[in-house]
mmCIF file of C-alpha atoms in Angstrom:
data_model
loop_
_atom_site.group_PDB
_atom_site.id
_atom_site.type_symbol
_atom_site.label_atom_id
_atom_site.label_comp_id
_atom_site.label_asym_id
_atom_site.label_seq_id
_atom_site.Cartn_x
_atom_site.Cartn_y
_atom_site.Cartn_z
ATOM 1 C CA MET A 263 322.175 234.007 32.728
ATOM 2 C CA ALA A 264 321.486 237.343 31.067
ATOM 3 C CA MET A 265 320.721 240.090 33.578
ATOM 4 C CA GLN A 266 319.792 243.732 33.552
ATOM 5 C CA ASN A 267 322.256 245.800 35.597
ATOM 6 C CA ASN A 268 321.347 249.423 35.018
ATOM 7 C CA GLY A 269 322.291 250.566 38.523
ATOM 8 C CA TYR A 270 326.052 250.013 38.286
ATOM 9 C CA PRO A 271 328.097 251.557 39.866
ATOM 10 C CA PHE A 272 326.062 251.268 43.055
ATOM 11 C CA ASN A 273 327.758 254.070 45.031
ATOM 12 C CA ASN A 274 327.238 252.579 48.488
ATOM 13 C CA GLU A 275 329.036 254.071 51.478
ATOM 14 C CA ILE A 276 329.901 251.379 54.032
ATOM 15 C CA VAL A 277 330.932 252.825 57.395
ATOM 16 C CA VAL A 278 332.107 251.128 60.585
ATOM 17 C CA GLU A 279 331.877 253.510 63.535
ATOM 18 C CA ILE A 280 334.018 252.757 66.610
ATOM 19 C CA ASP A 281 334.513 255.207 69.509
ATOM 20 C CA GLY A 282 332.904 257.939 67.433
ATOM 21 C CA LYS A 283 335.370 257.534 64.558
ATOM 22 C CA GLN A 284 334.235 256.409 61.117
ATOM 23 C CA HIS A 285 336.190 253.903 59.026
ATOM 24 C CA LYS A 286 335.527 253.571 55.275
ATOM 25 C CA ASN A 287 337.050 252.485 51.946
ATOM 26 C CA TRP A 288 337.035 248.735 52.577
ATOM 27 C CA LYS A 289 338.798 246.322 50.258
ATOM 28 C CA SER A 290 336.290 243.584 51.132
ATOM 29 C CA TYR A 291 333.544 242.926 53.658
ATOM 30 C CA ASP A 292 330.931 240.385 54.717
ATOM 31 C CA ILE A 293 327.896 241.477 56.774
ATOM 32 C CA ASP A 294 325.466 238.687 57.645
ATOM 33 C CA SER A 295 322.019 238.722 59.247
ATOM 34 C CA ASP A 296 319.734 235.712 59.665
ATOM 35 C CA PHE A 297 316.847 234.955 62.026
ATOM 36 C CA LEU A 298 318.005 231.337 62.358
ATOM 37 C CA ILE A 299 321.652 232.139 63.188
ATOM 38 C CA PRO A 300 322.355 233.686 66.605
ATOM 39 C CA ALA A 301 324.940 236.470 66.665
ATOM 40 C CA ASP A 302 325.003 238.037 63.191
ATOM 41 C CA ALA A 303 328.626 238.211 62.034
ATOM 42 C CA PHE A 304 330.582 240.934 60.254
ATOM 43 C CA SER A 305 334.052 241.023 58.704
ATOM 44 C CA PHE A 306 335.954 243.932 57.128
ATOM 45 C CA ASN A 307 339.338 244.104 55.392
ATOM 46 C CA VAL A 308 341.290 247.166 54.302
ATOM 47 C CA GLY A 309 344.678 247.863 52.801
ATOM 48 C CA VAL A 310 347.051 249.806 55.066
ATOM 49 C CA PRO A 311 349.111 252.757 53.754
ATOM 50 C CA SER A 312 352.871 252.353 54.189
ATOM 51 C CA ASP A 313 353.123 255.460 56.393
ATOM 52 C CA LYS A 314 350.616 254.043 58.908
ATOM 53 C CA THR A 315 352.907 251.996 61.146
ATOM 54 C CA VAL A 316 350.837 251.454 64.310
ATOM 55 C CA LEU A 317 347.164 250.467 64.214
ATOM 56 C CA GLU A 318 344.738 250.510 67.124
ATOM 57 C CA ASP A 319 343.429 247.315 68.690
ATOM 58 C CA TYR A 320 339.648 247.535 68.423
ATOM 59 C CA SER A 321 338.882 244.108 69.899
ATOM 60 C CA GLY A 322 336.166 244.356 72.535
ATOM 61 C CA LYS A 323 334.916 247.706 71.237
ATOM 62 C CA THR A 324 331.307 248.416 70.273
ATOM 63 C CA ALA A 325 330.930 248.864 66.513
ATOM 64 C CA LYS A 326 328.084 250.274 64.442
ATOM 65 C CA VAL A 327 327.788 249.327 60.773
ATOM 66 C CA LEU A 328 326.025 251.812 58.505
ATOM 67 C CA ILE A 329 325.225 251.596 54.799
ATOM 68 C CA ASN A 330 324.393 254.891 53.111
ATOM 69 C CA GLY A 331 323.740 256.377 56.540
ATOM 70 C CA GLU A 332 321.318 253.625 57.611
ATOM 71 C CA LEU A 333 322.235 251.548 60.665
ATOM 72 C CA VAL A 334 322.294 247.831 59.774
ATOM 73 C CA LEU A 335 324.096 246.287 62.775
ATOM 74 C CA THR A 336 325.296 247.112 66.281
ATOM 75 C CA GLY A 337 327.847 244.666 67.617
ATOM 76 C CA ILE A 338 331.141 243.969 69.306
ATOM 77 C CA VAL A 339 334.516 243.509 67.618
ATOM 78 C CA ASP A 340 335.802 240.045 68.524
ATOM 79 C CA THR A 341 339.164 240.027 66.749
ATOM 80 C CA THR A 342 341.482 242.332 64.837
ATOM 81 C CA GLN A 343 344.368 241.209 62.642
ATOM 82 C CA HIS A 344 347.224 243.276 61.199
ATOM 83 C CA SER A 345 349.186 241.378 58.541
ATOM 84 C CA ILE A 346 352.382 242.473 56.808
ATOM 85 C CA SER A 347 354.302 240.946 53.913
ATOM 86 C CA LYS A 348 356.574 242.004 51.075
ATOM 87 C CA MET A 349 353.601 242.427 48.771
ATOM 88 C CA ASP A 350 350.863 243.721 51.033
ATOM 89 C CA ARG A 351 349.821 245.214 54.364
ATOM 90 C CA THR A 352 346.269 244.533 55.509
ATOM 91 C CA PHE A 353 344.087 245.121 58.526
ATOM 92 C CA SER A 354 340.918 243.177 59.298
ATOM 93 C CA LEU A 355 338.316 243.209 62.026
ATOM 94 C CA ASN A 356 335.684 240.589 62.782
ATOM 95 C CA GLY A 357 332.773 240.624 65.182
ATOM 96 C CA ARG A 358 329.176 239.746 65.956
ATOM 97 C CA ASP A 359 326.038 241.587 67.007
ATOM 98 C CA LYS A 360 325.020 241.856 70.670
ATOM 99 C CA ALA A 361 323.640 238.327 70.691
ATOM 100 C CA SER A 362 327.292 237.271 71.017
ATOM 101 C CA ILE A 363 327.171 238.197 74.710
ATOM 102 C CA LEU A 364 324.268 235.814 75.261
ATOM 103 C CA VAL A 365 325.804 233.080 73.104
ATOM 104 C CA ASP A 366 329.127 233.221 74.959
ATOM 105 C CA CYS A 367 327.915 233.714 78.552
ATOM 106 C CA SER A 368 326.088 231.403 80.923
ATOM 107 C CA ALA A 369 322.569 232.279 82.003
ATOM 108 C CA PRO A 370 322.089 233.512 85.562
ATOM 109 C CA ILE A 371 320.660 230.902 87.907
ATOM 110 C CA THR A 372 317.040 231.966 88.175
ATOM 111 C CA ASN A 373 313.447 230.736 88.174
ATOM 112 C CA VAL A 374 311.088 231.977 85.456
ATOM 113 C CA LYS A 375 308.043 229.813 86.162
ATOM 114 C CA GLY A 376 304.847 231.853 86.318
ATOM 115 C CA LEU A 377 306.349 234.838 84.511
ATOM 116 C CA MET A 378 305.139 236.126 81.182
ATOM 117 C CA VAL A 379 307.525 235.383 78.315
ATOM 118 C CA LEU A 380 308.829 238.949 78.003
ATOM 119 C CA ASP A 381 309.456 239.284 81.755
ATOM 120 C CA ALA A 382 311.161 235.887 81.879
ATOM 121 C CA ILE A 383 313.554 236.804 79.074
ATOM 122 C CA LYS A 384 314.306 240.184 80.654
ATOM 123 C CA LYS A 385 315.183 238.367 83.876
ATOM 124 C CA ILE A 386 317.712 236.262 81.949
ATOM 125 C CA VAL A 387 319.374 238.975 79.845
ATOM 126 C CA GLU A 388 319.345 242.126 81.986
ATOM 127 C CA PRO A 389 322.134 240.903 84.330
ATOM 128 C CA LEU A 390 324.285 240.586 81.170
ATOM 129 C CA GLY A 391 323.755 244.212 80.164
ATOM 130 C CA ILE A 392 320.904 243.767 77.669
ATOM 131 C CA LYS A 393 318.432 246.423 78.820
ATOM 132 C CA LYS A 394 316.284 246.955 75.714
ATOM 133 C CA VAL A 395 313.852 244.084 75.076
ATOM 134 C CA GLU A 396 310.715 244.365 72.939
ATOM 135 C CA LEU A 397 307.778 242.049 72.205
ATOM 136 C CA ARG A 398 306.542 241.689 68.614
ATOM 137 C CA ALA A 399 303.665 239.242 68.836
ATOM 138 C CA GLU A 400 299.920 239.230 69.459
ATOM 139 C CA SER A 401 300.211 237.834 72.976
ATOM 140 C CA ASN A 402 302.623 237.558 75.885
ATOM 141 C CA PRO A 403 301.712 234.192 77.463
ATOM 142 C CA THR A 404 302.672 232.990 80.920
ATOM 143 C CA LEU A 405 305.301 230.263 81.171
ATOM 144 C CA ASP A 406 304.354 227.029 82.905
ATOM 145 C CA LYS A 407 307.662 225.307 83.510
ATOM 146 C CA VAL A 408 311.034 226.112 81.973
ATOM 147 C CA ASP A 409 314.163 224.720 83.603
ATOM 148 C CA ILE A 410 317.414 226.652 83.199
ATOM 149 C CA ASP A 411 320.345 224.311 83.712
ATOM 150 C CA ILE A 412 323.526 225.395 85.465
ATOM 151 C CA GLY A 413 326.051 226.423 82.818
ATOM 152 C CA GLU A 414 323.429 226.753 80.066
ATOM 153 C CA THR A 415 324.116 229.709 77.797
ATOM 154 C CA ALA A 416 321.888 232.739 78.168
ATOM 155 C CA TRP A 417 320.949 232.476 74.500
ATOM 156 C CA ASN A 418 319.750 228.870 74.826
ATOM 157 C CA ALA A 419 317.808 229.779 77.970
ATOM 158 C CA LEU A 420 315.970 232.696 76.365
ATOM 159 C CA ILE A 421 315.273 230.734 73.162
ATOM 160 C CA HIS A 422 313.856 227.955 75.344
ATOM 161 C CA CYS A 423 311.454 230.477 76.889
ATOM 162 C CA ALA A 424 310.511 232.023 73.539
ATOM 163 C CA ASN A 425 310.026 228.669 71.798
ATOM 164 C CA SER A 426 307.716 227.440 74.557
ATOM 165 C CA ALA A 427 305.324 230.191 73.439
ATOM 166 C CA GLY A 428 305.884 229.529 69.726
ATOM 167 C CA LEU A 429 308.105 232.616 69.388
ATOM 168 C CA HIS A 430 311.725 233.361 68.512
ATOM 169 C CA ALA A 431 314.303 236.037 69.395
ATOM 170 C CA TRP A 432 316.795 238.201 67.515
ATOM 171 C CA PHE A 433 318.533 241.587 67.729
ATOM 172 C CA ASP A 434 317.510 244.524 65.555
ATOM 173 C CA PRO A 435 320.165 246.814 63.991
ATOM 174 C CA ALA A 436 320.050 249.215 66.958
ATOM 175 C CA GLY A 437 320.868 246.432 69.426
ATOM 176 C CA THR A 438 317.373 245.878 70.850
ATOM 177 C CA LEU A 439 316.469 242.266 71.658
ATOM 178 C CA ILE A 440 313.222 241.383 69.864
ATOM 179 C CA VAL A 441 310.992 238.547 71.092
ATOM 180 C CA GLY A 442 308.288 237.545 68.636
ATOM 181 C CA GLY A 443 307.886 236.392 65.068
ATOM 182 C CA ALA A 444 307.203 237.315 61.473
ATOM 183 C CA ASP A 445 304.547 239.756 60.296
ATOM 184 C CA TYR A 446 303.268 238.240 57.061
ATOM 185 C CA SER A 447 300.962 241.165 56.246
ATOM 186 C CA THR A 448 303.695 243.453 54.903
ATOM 187 C CA PRO A 449 303.738 243.856 51.107
ATOM 188 C CA PRO A 450 306.630 242.415 49.061
ATOM 189 C CA VAL A 451 309.545 244.842 48.714
ATOM 190 C CA ALA A 452 310.630 243.589 45.293
ATOM 191 C CA THR A 453 310.012 241.155 42.454
ATOM 192 C CA LEU A 454 312.976 239.000 41.430
ATOM 193 C CA CYS A 455 312.813 237.457 37.964
ATOM 194 C CA CYS A 456 314.695 234.843 35.983
ATOM 195 C CA MET A 457 313.064 234.260 32.611
ATOM 196 C CA LYS A 458 314.401 232.156 29.763
ATOM 197 C CA ASP A 459 314.177 235.077 27.339
ATOM 198 C CA GLY A 460 316.303 237.189 29.720
ATOM 199 C CA LYS A 461 314.139 240.296 29.380
ATOM 200 C CA ARG A 462 313.195 240.749 33.056
ATOM 201 C CA ASN A 463 316.138 239.062 34.727
ATOM 202 C CA ASN A 464 317.483 240.919 37.744
ATOM 203 C CA PHE A 465 319.527 238.411 39.756
ATOM 204 C CA THR A 466 322.838 236.725 39.055
ATOM 205 C CA GLN A 467 322.582 233.317 40.720
ATOM 206 C CA ALA A 468 320.049 231.018 42.378
ATOM 207 C CA SER A 469 319.986 227.702 44.211
ATOM 208 C CA LEU A 470 316.896 225.740 45.249
ATOM 209 C CA THR A 471 317.268 223.069 47.935
ATOM 210 C CA THR A 472 314.550 220.675 49.086
ATOM 211 C CA ASP A 473 315.387 218.285 51.905
ATOM 212 C CA VAL A 474 313.159 215.583 53.444
ATOM 213 C CA SER A 475 315.839 214.015 55.645
ATOM 214 C CA GLN A 476 314.187 215.462 58.776
ATOM 215 C CA SER A 477 310.608 214.826 57.642
ATOM 216 C CA PHE A 478 308.822 211.845 59.196
ATOM 217 C CA SER A 479 305.631 209.939 58.496
ATOM 218 C CA GLU A 480 304.857 209.700 62.206
ATOM 219 C CA ILE A 481 306.262 211.606 65.178
ATOM 220 C CA THR A 482 305.401 210.601 68.740
ATOM 221 C CA PHE A 483 305.954 213.334 71.319
ATOM 222 C CA LEU A 484 306.375 212.132 74.902
ATOM 223 C CA ALA A 485 306.681 214.128 78.122
ATOM 224 C CA GLN A 486 306.321 213.575 81.831
ATOM 225 C CA ARG A 487 305.334 216.264 84.284
ATOM 226 C CA HIS A 488 306.185 216.132 87.940
ATOM 227 C CA GLY A 489 303.847 213.920 89.958
ATOM 228 C CA ARG A 490 301.415 215.486 92.382
ATOM 229 C CA SER A 491 299.390 214.206 95.276
ATOM 230 C CA GLY A 492 296.275 212.418 94.047
ATOM 231 C CA ASP A 493 297.488 212.691 90.446
ATOM 232 C CA ASP A 494 298.832 209.187 89.914
ATOM 233 C CA ASN A 495 298.553 207.690 86.428
ATOM 234 C CA LYS A 496 298.243 211.159 84.869
ATOM 235 C CA ASN A 497 301.917 212.022 84.587
ATOM 236 C CA ASP A 498 302.546 210.573 81.136
ATOM 237 C CA LEU A 499 301.795 212.922 78.246
ATOM 238 C CA LYS A 500 301.683 211.756 74.646
ATOM 239 C CA TRP A 501 300.739 213.262 71.289
ATOM 240 C CA VAL A 502 301.184 211.715 67.835
ATOM 241 C CA PHE A 503 301.484 213.597 64.548
ATOM 242 C CA LYS A 504 301.087 211.792 61.211
ATOM 243 C CA ASP A 505 302.103 213.171 57.829
ATOM 244 C CA ASP A 506 300.475 211.307 54.940
ATOM 245 C CA ALA A 507 302.615 213.233 52.445
ATOM 246 C CA ILE A 508 305.662 211.131 53.442
ATOM 247 C CA GLU A 509 305.380 207.987 51.333
ATOM 248 C CA THR A 510 308.069 206.022 53.216
ATOM 249 C CA TYR A 511 307.317 204.792 56.728
ATOM 250 C CA LYS A 512 309.636 206.917 58.889
ATOM 251 C CA PRO A 513 308.647 206.938 62.577
ATOM 252 C CA LYS A 514 310.361 209.110 65.189
ATOM 253 C CA THR A 515 309.960 209.564 68.947
ATOM 254 C CA VAL A 516 310.789 212.898 70.580
ATOM 255 C CA ILE A 517 311.178 213.372 74.341
ATOM 256 C CA VAL A 518 309.921 216.820 75.338
ATOM 257 C CA PRO A 519 311.238 218.541 78.480
ATOM 258 C CA ASP A 520 309.489 221.079 80.680
ATOM 259 C CA VAL A 521 305.790 220.719 79.915
ATOM 260 C CA GLU A 522 302.983 220.633 82.452
ATOM 261 C CA ASN A 523 299.995 219.539 80.353
ATOM 262 C CA LEU A 524 298.884 218.237 76.972
ATOM 263 C CA GLU A 525 298.295 221.716 75.518
ATOM 264 C CA ALA A 526 301.863 222.714 76.339
ATOM 265 C CA LEU A 527 303.084 219.491 74.736
ATOM 266 C CA LYS A 528 301.107 220.242 71.559
ATOM 267 C CA LYS A 529 302.535 223.762 71.359
ATOM 268 C CA TRP A 530 306.074 222.392 71.715
ATOM 269 C CA ALA A 531 305.347 219.749 69.063
ATOM 270 C CA LYS A 532 303.894 222.346 66.709
ATOM 271 C CA LYS A 533 307.118 224.370 66.897
ATOM 272 C CA TYR A 534 309.168 221.229 66.235
ATOM 273 C CA ILE A 535 307.099 220.279 63.175
ATOM 274 C CA THR A 536 306.996 223.759 61.652
ATOM 275 C CA ASP A 537 310.777 224.032 62.049
ATOM 276 C CA SER A 538 311.108 220.762 60.138
ATOM 277 C CA ILE A 539 308.875 222.105 57.371
ATOM 278 C CA LEU A 540 310.852 225.348 57.319
ATOM 279 C CA ASN A 541 314.145 223.506 56.894
ATOM 280 C CA SER A 542 312.825 221.376 54.033
ATOM 281 C CA PHE A 543 312.840 224.294 51.563
ATOM 282 C CA THR A 544 315.525 226.929 50.940
ATOM 283 C CA LEU A 545 315.748 229.259 47.964
ATOM 284 C CA THR A 546 319.022 231.204 47.806
ATOM 285 C CA ILE A 547 319.320 234.088 45.354
ATOM 286 C CA THR A 548 322.296 236.381 44.737
ATOM 287 C CA VAL A 549 321.534 239.885 43.504
ATOM 288 C CA PRO A 550 323.777 242.812 42.571
ATOM 289 C CA ASP A 551 324.012 245.749 45.004
ATOM 290 C CA HIS A 552 322.593 245.837 48.559
ATOM 291 C CA LYS A 553 319.305 247.540 47.684
ATOM 292 C CA THR A 554 316.047 246.762 45.946
ATOM 293 C CA GLN A 555 315.193 248.639 42.760
ATOM 294 C CA ASP A 556 313.311 251.120 44.973
ATOM 295 C CA GLY A 557 316.479 251.845 46.958
ATOM 296 C CA VAL A 558 315.495 249.888 50.103
ATOM 297 C CA LEU A 559 318.255 247.902 51.820
ATOM 298 C CA TRP A 560 317.606 244.158 51.940
ATOM 299 C CA THR A 561 316.575 243.209 55.501
ATOM 300 C CA PRO A 562 315.510 239.895 57.091
ATOM 301 C CA GLY A 563 311.751 239.882 57.617
ATOM 302 C CA GLN A 564 310.930 241.332 54.222
ATOM 303 C CA ARG A 565 308.725 239.464 51.774
ATOM 304 C CA VAL A 566 309.821 238.983 48.175
ATOM 305 C CA HIS A 567 307.948 237.978 45.018
ATOM 306 C CA VAL A 568 310.043 235.500 43.028
ATOM 307 C CA ILE A 569 309.403 234.420 39.430
ATOM 308 C CA CYS A 570 311.734 231.750 38.044
ATOM 309 C CA GLU A 571 310.739 229.750 34.977
ATOM 310 C CA GLU A 572 313.328 227.016 35.472
ATOM 311 C CA TYR A 573 312.133 226.307 39.025
ATOM 312 C CA ASP A 574 308.457 226.775 38.021
ATOM 313 C CA ILE A 575 308.161 229.367 40.793
ATOM 314 C CA ASP A 576 305.803 232.341 40.921
ATOM 315 C CA ALA A 577 305.079 233.090 44.576
ATOM 316 C CA ILE A 578 305.858 235.276 47.581
ATOM 317 C CA PHE A 579 308.650 234.141 49.907
ATOM 318 C CA PHE A 580 309.910 235.236 53.325
ATOM 319 C CA LEU A 581 313.429 236.666 53.592
ATOM 320 C CA MET A 582 314.966 234.678 56.448
ATOM 321 C CA GLY A 583 318.501 236.010 56.023
ATOM 322 C CA ARG A 584 320.693 238.223 53.895
ATOM 323 C CA ARG A 585 324.442 238.644 53.440
ATOM 324 C CA PHE A 586 326.055 241.838 52.126
ATOM 325 C CA MET A 587 329.365 241.136 50.366
ATOM 326 C CA LEU A 588 332.154 243.000 48.601
ATOM 327 C CA SER A 589 335.063 241.138 47.012
ATOM 328 C CA ARG A 590 337.565 241.691 44.242
ATOM 329 C CA THR A 591 336.117 238.861 42.147
ATOM 330 C CA GLY A 592 332.401 239.169 42.911
ATOM 331 C CA GLY A 593 331.997 242.911 43.326
ATOM 332 C CA THR A 594 329.076 244.261 45.359
ATOM 333 C CA THR A 595 326.425 241.575 45.894
ATOM 334 C CA THR A 596 323.770 240.430 48.350
ATOM 335 C CA GLU A 597 322.875 236.816 49.100
ATOM 336 C CA LEU A 598 319.193 236.345 49.958
ATOM 337 C CA ARG A 599 318.033 233.245 51.867
ATOM 338 C CA LEU A 600 314.320 232.724 51.285
ATOM 339 C CA LYS A 601 311.806 230.402 52.954
ATOM 340 C CA GLU A 602 308.185 229.557 52.233
ATOM 341 C CA ASP A 603 305.785 232.269 53.356
ATOM 342 C CA GLY A 604 303.759 231.882 56.547
ATOM 343 C CA ILE A 605 305.676 228.897 57.960
ATOM 344 C CA TRP A 606 308.089 230.397 60.511
ATOM 345 C CA THR A 607 306.640 231.373 63.944
ATOM 346 C CA PRO A 608 302.969 230.965 62.917
ATOM 347 C CA ASP A 609 301.774 231.676 66.485
ATOM 348 C CA ALA A 610 303.189 235.212 66.619
ATOM 349 C CA TYR A 611 300.461 236.590 64.337
ATOM 350 C CA ALA A 612 298.205 233.593 63.730
ATOM 351 C CA LYS A 613 295.689 235.072 61.266
ATOM 352 C CA LYS A 614 298.377 236.806 59.200
ATOM 353 C CA SER A 615 300.467 233.639 58.897
ATOM 354 C CA GLU A 616 297.395 231.569 57.982
ATOM 355 C CA LYS A 617 296.508 234.029 55.215
ATOM 356 C CA ALA A 618 300.073 233.870 53.887
ATOM 357 C CA ARG A 619 300.042 230.051 53.817
ATOM 358 C CA LYS A 620 296.771 229.985 51.881
ATOM 359 C CA ARG A 621 297.923 232.488 49.265
ATOM 360 C CA LYS A 622 298.051 230.918 45.810
ATOM 361 C CA GLY A 623 301.355 230.531 44.001
ATOM 362 C CA LYS A 624 303.510 228.015 42.197
ATOM 363 C CA LYS A 625 305.996 225.885 44.128
ATOM 364 C CA ALA A 626 304.296 226.369 47.453
ATOM 365 C CA LYS A 627 304.231 223.119 49.404
ATOM 366 C CA ARG A 628 301.672 223.247 52.186
ATOM 367 C CA PRO A 629 301.827 221.163 55.372
ATOM 368 C CA SER A 630 298.848 219.581 57.013
ATOM 369 C CA ALA A 631 296.434 222.171 58.419
ATOM 370 C CA SER A 632 296.210 220.209 61.674
ATOM 371 C CA ILE A 633 299.707 221.410 62.600
ATOM 372 C CA TYR A 634 298.598 225.022 62.655
ATOM 373 C CA GLU A 635 295.227 224.380 64.220
ATOM 374 C CA GLY A 636 296.833 222.524 67.116
ATOM 375 C CA THR A 637 294.849 219.311 66.746
#
């Protein structure tokens, strides 16, 4: 497709800082960040001068990744590799952000019942060295019942707590653990266009995926709370969701753990259904450079206006993930993973997400309102 590319060369400075020393001039790199993928990954490769015979082992070290002086990731180097051959000498390092500690390690054996979500998550992560935790949501509800199994990873345990309140968790570039959801009131940072006449085109590649494999005409959610004295015949909890938009009869039964009442069951079911809706639509766009036309680095959580004639799209989308890349064949590019606006974590800022869902635009499938109203 024809594309305007007036910003080349992009003149980005990519720095990896380890033990106070800065490393630059990479041959290739891959820096990923996505709300739906725990432990954002990074990979860097550099050619090694012939007079540099011994290279340091950086595995296990804390690394900061900066682009044009702006911090984009704080993580830990998992592996380093020094390769030599007749034709080449290369050095590479690979790692993940601080979520890697929680993904790799087991959660401490603890009880979080009766704690507010933020306090419960702090109780899980602080023994593992994660001291900075921040709430980004309208409320900080109290947990009813969340079981942490022996050997369960700390990440799964904290996500269990966050999801029970309709929230999610991720690490910001500075290494702070964020518990919350999307703010759909922020204005779009850019407009991406692909027109048949080529006059406004500003991205190089796009892929639109719709998937109904995990969409069902009827979902029955079942749970059972612990029995109590004088509470016989009230232990079984059930809630049924029906989606008339699914033409084929596709029933599904889901067993829900750790709920104490019907309202808790509905909240759990709402998260399950919205995740299914979220996964049914993915728009992936590859753009040159790592910045918008206004010079802002692409960051998950941004909102983007997309116009694409071939897809019949003219709407605002939510940037779920982005991937900065440099390669010999592809040059400097950014992959943007976009989802429908207002769908992810609707309980974090309920009114803002509702407004985003109701905004007019082409190619904007809308789920049943009863999901979001909790009926």
